[in-house]
PDB file of C-alpha atoms in Angstrom:
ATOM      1  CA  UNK P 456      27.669  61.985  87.065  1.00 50.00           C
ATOM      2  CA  UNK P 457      23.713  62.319  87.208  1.00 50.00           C
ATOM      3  CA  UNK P 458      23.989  64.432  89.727  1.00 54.00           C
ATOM      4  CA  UNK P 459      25.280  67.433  87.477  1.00 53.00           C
ATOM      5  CA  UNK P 460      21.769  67.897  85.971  1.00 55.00           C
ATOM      6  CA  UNK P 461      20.602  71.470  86.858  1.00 59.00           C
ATOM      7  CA  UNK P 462      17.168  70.869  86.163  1.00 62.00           C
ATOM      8  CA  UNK P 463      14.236  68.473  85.462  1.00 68.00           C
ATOM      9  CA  UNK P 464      13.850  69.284  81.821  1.00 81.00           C
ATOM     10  CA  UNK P 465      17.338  68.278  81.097  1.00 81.00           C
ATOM     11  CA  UNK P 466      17.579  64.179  80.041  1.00 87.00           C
ATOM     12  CA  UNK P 467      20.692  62.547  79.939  1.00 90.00           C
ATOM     13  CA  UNK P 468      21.788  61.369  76.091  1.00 88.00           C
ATOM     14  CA  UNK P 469      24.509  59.289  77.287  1.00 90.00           C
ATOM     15  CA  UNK P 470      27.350  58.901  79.986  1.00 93.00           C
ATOM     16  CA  UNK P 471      30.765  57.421  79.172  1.00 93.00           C
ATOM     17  CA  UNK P 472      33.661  56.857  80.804  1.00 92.00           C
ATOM     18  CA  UNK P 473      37.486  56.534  79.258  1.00 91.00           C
ATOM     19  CA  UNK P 474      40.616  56.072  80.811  1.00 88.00           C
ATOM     20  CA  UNK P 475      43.527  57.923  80.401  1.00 83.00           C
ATOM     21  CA  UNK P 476      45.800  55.922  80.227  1.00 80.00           C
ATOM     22  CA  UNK P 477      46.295  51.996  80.703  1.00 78.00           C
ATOM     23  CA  UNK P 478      48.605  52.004  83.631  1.00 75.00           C
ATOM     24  CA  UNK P 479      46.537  54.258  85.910  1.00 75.00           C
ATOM     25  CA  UNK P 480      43.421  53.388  85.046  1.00 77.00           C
ATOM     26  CA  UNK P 481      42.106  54.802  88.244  1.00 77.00           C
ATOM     27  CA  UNK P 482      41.757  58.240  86.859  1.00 81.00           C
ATOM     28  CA  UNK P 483      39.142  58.460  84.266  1.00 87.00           C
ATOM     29  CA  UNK P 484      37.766  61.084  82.168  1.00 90.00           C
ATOM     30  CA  UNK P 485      33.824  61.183  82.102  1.00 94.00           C
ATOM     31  CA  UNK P 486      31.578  62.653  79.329  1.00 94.00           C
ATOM     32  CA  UNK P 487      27.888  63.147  80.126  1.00 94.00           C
ATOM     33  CA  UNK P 488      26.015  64.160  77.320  1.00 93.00           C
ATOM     34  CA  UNK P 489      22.803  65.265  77.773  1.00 92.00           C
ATOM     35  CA  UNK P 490      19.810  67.214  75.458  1.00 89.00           C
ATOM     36  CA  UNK P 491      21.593  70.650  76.243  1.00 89.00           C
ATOM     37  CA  UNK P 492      25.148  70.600  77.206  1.00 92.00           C
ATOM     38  CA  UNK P 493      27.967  68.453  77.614  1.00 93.00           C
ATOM     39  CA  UNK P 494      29.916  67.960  80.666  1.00 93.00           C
ATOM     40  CA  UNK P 495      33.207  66.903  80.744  1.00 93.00           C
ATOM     41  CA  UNK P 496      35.051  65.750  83.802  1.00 92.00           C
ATOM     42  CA  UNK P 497      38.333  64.176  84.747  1.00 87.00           C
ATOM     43  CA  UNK P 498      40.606  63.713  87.999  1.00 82.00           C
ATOM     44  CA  UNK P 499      43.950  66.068  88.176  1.00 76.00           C
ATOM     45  CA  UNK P 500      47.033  63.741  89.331  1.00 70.00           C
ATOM     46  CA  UNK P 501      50.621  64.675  90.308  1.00 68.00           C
ATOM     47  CA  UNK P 502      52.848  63.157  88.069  1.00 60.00           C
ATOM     48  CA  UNK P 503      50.255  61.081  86.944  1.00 56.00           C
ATOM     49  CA  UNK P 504      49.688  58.894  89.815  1.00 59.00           C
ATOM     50  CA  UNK P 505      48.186  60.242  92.829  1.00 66.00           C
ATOM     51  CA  UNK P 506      44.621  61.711  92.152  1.00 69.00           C
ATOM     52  CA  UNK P 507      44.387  64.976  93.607  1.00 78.00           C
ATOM     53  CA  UNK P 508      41.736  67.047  92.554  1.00 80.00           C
ATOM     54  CA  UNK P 509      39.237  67.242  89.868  1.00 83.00           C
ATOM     55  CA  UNK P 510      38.845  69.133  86.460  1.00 85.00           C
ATOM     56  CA  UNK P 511      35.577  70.090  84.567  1.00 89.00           C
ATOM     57  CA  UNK P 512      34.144  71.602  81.430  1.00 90.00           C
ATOM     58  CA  UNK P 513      30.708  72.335  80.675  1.00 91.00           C
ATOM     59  CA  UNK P 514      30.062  73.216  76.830  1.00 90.00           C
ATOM     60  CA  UNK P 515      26.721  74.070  75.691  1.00 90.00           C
ATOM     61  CA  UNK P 516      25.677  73.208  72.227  1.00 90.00           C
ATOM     62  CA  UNK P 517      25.299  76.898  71.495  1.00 90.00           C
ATOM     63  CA  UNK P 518      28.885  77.482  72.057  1.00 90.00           C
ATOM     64  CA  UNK P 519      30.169  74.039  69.986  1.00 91.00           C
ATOM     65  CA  UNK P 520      31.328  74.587  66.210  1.00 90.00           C
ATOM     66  CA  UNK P 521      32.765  71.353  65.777  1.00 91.00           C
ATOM     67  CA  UNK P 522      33.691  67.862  67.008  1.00 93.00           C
ATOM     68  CA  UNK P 523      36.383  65.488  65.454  1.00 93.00           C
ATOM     69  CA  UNK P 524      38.300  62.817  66.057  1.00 94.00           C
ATOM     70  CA  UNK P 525      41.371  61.342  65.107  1.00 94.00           C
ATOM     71  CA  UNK P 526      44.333  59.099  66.319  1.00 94.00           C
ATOM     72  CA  UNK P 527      47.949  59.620  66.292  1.00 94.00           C
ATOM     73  CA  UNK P 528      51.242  57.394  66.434  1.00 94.00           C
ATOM     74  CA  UNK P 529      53.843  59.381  69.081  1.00 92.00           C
ATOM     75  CA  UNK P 530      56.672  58.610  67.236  1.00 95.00           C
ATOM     76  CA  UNK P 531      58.473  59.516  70.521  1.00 93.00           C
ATOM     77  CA  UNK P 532      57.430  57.195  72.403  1.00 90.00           C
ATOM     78  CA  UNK P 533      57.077  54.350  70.406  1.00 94.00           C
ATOM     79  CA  UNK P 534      60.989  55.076  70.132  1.00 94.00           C
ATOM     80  CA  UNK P 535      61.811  55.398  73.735  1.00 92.00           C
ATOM     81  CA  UNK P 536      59.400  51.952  74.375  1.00 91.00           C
ATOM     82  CA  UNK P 537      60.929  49.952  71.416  1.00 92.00           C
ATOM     83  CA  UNK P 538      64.088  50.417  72.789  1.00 91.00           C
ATOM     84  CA  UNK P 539      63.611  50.019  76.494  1.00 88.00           C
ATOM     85  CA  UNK P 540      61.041  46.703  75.125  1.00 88.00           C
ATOM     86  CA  UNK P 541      64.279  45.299  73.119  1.00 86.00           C
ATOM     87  CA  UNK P 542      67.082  46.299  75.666  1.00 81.00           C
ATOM     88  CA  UNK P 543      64.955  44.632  79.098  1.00 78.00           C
ATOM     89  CA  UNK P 544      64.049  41.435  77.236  1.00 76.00           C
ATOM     90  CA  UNK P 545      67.557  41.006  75.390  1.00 74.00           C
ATOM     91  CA  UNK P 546      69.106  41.600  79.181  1.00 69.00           C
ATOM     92  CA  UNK P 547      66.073  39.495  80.960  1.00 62.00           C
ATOM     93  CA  UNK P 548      64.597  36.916  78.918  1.00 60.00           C
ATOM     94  CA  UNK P 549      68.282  34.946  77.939  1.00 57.00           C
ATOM     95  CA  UNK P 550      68.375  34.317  81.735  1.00 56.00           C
ATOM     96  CA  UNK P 551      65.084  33.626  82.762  1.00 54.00           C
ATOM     97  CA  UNK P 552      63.416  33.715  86.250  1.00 52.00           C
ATOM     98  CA  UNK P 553      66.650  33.564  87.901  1.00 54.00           C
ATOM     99  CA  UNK P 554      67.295  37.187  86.942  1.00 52.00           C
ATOM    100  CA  UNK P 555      65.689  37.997  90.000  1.00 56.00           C
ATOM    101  CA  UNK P 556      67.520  37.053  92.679  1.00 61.00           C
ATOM    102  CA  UNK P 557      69.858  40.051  91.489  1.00 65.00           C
ATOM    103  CA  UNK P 558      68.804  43.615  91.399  1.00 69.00           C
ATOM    104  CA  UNK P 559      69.959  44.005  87.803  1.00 68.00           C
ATOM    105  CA  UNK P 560      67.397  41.720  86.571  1.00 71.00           C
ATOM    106  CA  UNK P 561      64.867  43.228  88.626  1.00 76.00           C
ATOM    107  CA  UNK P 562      65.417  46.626  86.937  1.00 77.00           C
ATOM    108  CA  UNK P 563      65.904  45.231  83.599  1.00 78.00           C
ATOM    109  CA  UNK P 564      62.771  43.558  83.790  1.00 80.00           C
ATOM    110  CA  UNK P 565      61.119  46.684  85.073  1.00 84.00           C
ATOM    111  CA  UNK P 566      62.146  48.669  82.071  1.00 85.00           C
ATOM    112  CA  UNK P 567      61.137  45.686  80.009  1.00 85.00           C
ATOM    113  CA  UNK P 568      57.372  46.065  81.339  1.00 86.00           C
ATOM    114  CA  UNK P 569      57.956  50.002  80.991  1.00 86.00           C
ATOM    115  CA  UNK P 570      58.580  49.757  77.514  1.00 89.00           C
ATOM    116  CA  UNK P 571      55.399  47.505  76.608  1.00 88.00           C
ATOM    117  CA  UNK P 572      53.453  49.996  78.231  1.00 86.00           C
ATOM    118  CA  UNK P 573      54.987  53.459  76.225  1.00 87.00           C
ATOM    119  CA  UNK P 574      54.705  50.923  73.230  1.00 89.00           C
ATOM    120  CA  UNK P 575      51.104  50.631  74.056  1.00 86.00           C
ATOM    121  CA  UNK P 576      50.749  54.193  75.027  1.00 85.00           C
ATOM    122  CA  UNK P 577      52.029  55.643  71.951  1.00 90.00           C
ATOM    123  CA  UNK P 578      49.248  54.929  69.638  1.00 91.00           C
ATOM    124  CA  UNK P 579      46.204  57.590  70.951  1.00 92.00           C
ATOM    125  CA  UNK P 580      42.918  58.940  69.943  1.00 94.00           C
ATOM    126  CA  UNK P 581      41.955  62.110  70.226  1.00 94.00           C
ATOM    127  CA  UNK P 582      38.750  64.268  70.464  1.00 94.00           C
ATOM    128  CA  UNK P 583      38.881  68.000  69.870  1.00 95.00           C
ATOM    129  CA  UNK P 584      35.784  70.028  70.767  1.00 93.00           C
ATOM    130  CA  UNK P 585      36.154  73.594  69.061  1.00 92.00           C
ATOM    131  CA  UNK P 586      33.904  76.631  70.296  1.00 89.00           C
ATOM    132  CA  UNK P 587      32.554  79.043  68.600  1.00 85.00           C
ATOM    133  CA  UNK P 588      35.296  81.489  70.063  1.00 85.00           C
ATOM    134  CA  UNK P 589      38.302  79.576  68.603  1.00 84.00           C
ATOM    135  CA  UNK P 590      39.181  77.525  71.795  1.00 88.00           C
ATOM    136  CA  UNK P 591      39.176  73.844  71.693  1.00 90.00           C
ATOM    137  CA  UNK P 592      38.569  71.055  73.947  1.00 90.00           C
ATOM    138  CA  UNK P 593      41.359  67.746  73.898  1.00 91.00           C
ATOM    139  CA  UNK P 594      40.988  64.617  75.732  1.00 90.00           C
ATOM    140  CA  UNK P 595      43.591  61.702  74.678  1.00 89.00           C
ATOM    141  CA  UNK P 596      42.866  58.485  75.721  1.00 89.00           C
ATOM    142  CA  UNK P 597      45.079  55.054  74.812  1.00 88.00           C
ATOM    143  CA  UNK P 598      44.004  53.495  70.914  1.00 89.00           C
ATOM    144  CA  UNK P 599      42.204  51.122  72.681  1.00 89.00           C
ATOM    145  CA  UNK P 600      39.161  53.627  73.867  1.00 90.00           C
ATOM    146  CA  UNK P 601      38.988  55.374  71.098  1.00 90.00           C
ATOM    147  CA  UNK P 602      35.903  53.704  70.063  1.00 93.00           C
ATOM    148  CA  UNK P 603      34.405  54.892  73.394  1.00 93.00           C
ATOM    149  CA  UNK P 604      35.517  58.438  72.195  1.00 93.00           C
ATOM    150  CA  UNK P 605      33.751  57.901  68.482  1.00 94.00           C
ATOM    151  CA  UNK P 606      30.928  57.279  70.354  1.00 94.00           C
ATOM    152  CA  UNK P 607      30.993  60.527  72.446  1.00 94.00           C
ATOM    153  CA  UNK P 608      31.743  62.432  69.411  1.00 94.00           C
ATOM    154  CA  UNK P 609      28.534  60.256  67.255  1.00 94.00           C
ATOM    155  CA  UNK P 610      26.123  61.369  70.222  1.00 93.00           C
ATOM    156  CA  UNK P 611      27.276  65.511  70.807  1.00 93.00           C
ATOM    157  CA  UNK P 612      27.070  65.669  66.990  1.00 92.00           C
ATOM    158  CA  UNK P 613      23.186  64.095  66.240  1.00 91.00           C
ATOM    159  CA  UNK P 614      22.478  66.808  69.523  1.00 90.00           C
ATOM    160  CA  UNK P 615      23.878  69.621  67.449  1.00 89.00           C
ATOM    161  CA  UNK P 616      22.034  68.977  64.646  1.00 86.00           C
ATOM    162  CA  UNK P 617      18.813  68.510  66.434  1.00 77.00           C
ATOM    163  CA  UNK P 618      19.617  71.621  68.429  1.00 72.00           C
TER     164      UNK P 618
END
């Protein structure tokens, strides 16, 4: 990420990574904030999975009217997760490791360990970068990094008021 810097005169604030999500945390989104812009980059994926391609914003601190963050329960989710959680371990758990040597088991205990992971993935934290022009900048991450994302929005905010 140093390697964005246009020019000498431009001094890196800080440079912090999230993921995106817990299962594929191979495709992060990076935030290098520096004394006159921030850069925001993250890996495009099809359906998720398989990185292909990259995305990136660069927002100077001119152009920024406001930062905030803020978490949200996806009551979707959570739904979907608590049910697939409680229907794989009622069908797997009862019958133990010998589940599977069948192909039923196997799948149950695949939505099982599907479930966990919407149940974990529907708590998120958001930051929302707003520009002077009325557009805004999202990144969601999982609950669990949104202390990393507190600390992206602590850092562009002391820049905009020294700027």
């Amino acid at each position: 990420m140093k390697n964005l810097l246009n020019n000498s005169s431009e001094q890196i604030i800080a440079d912090i990574a999230c993921r995106k999500s817990l299962l594929f945390f191979w495709l992060p989104t990076y935030f290098l904030i520096s004394n006159k812009r921030v850069s925001i980059h993250s890996r495009n994926a099809i359906l998720g999975i398989l990185p292909l391609g990259t995305s990136g914003e660069d927002l100077t601190y001119r152009s920024i009217s406001s930062v905030k963050t803020s978490t949200k329960l996806h009551i979707f989710r959570f739904l979907i997760g608590a049910w697939l959680t409680f229907w794989g371990a009622l069908s797997t758990l009862p019958v133990g490791f010998s589940a599977f040597s069948s192909n039923v088991g196997i799948v149950m205990f695949l939505l099982l360990v599907f479930g966990v992971l919407l149940l974990l993935h529907s708590y998120t934290a958001t930051l929302k970068i707003s520009n002077s022009s009325g557009g805004t900048t999202k990144v969601e991450v999982p609950y669990i990094e949104g202390r990393k994302l507190k600390k992206v929005a602590k850092h562009i905010n002391s820049q905009l008021i020294n700027y």
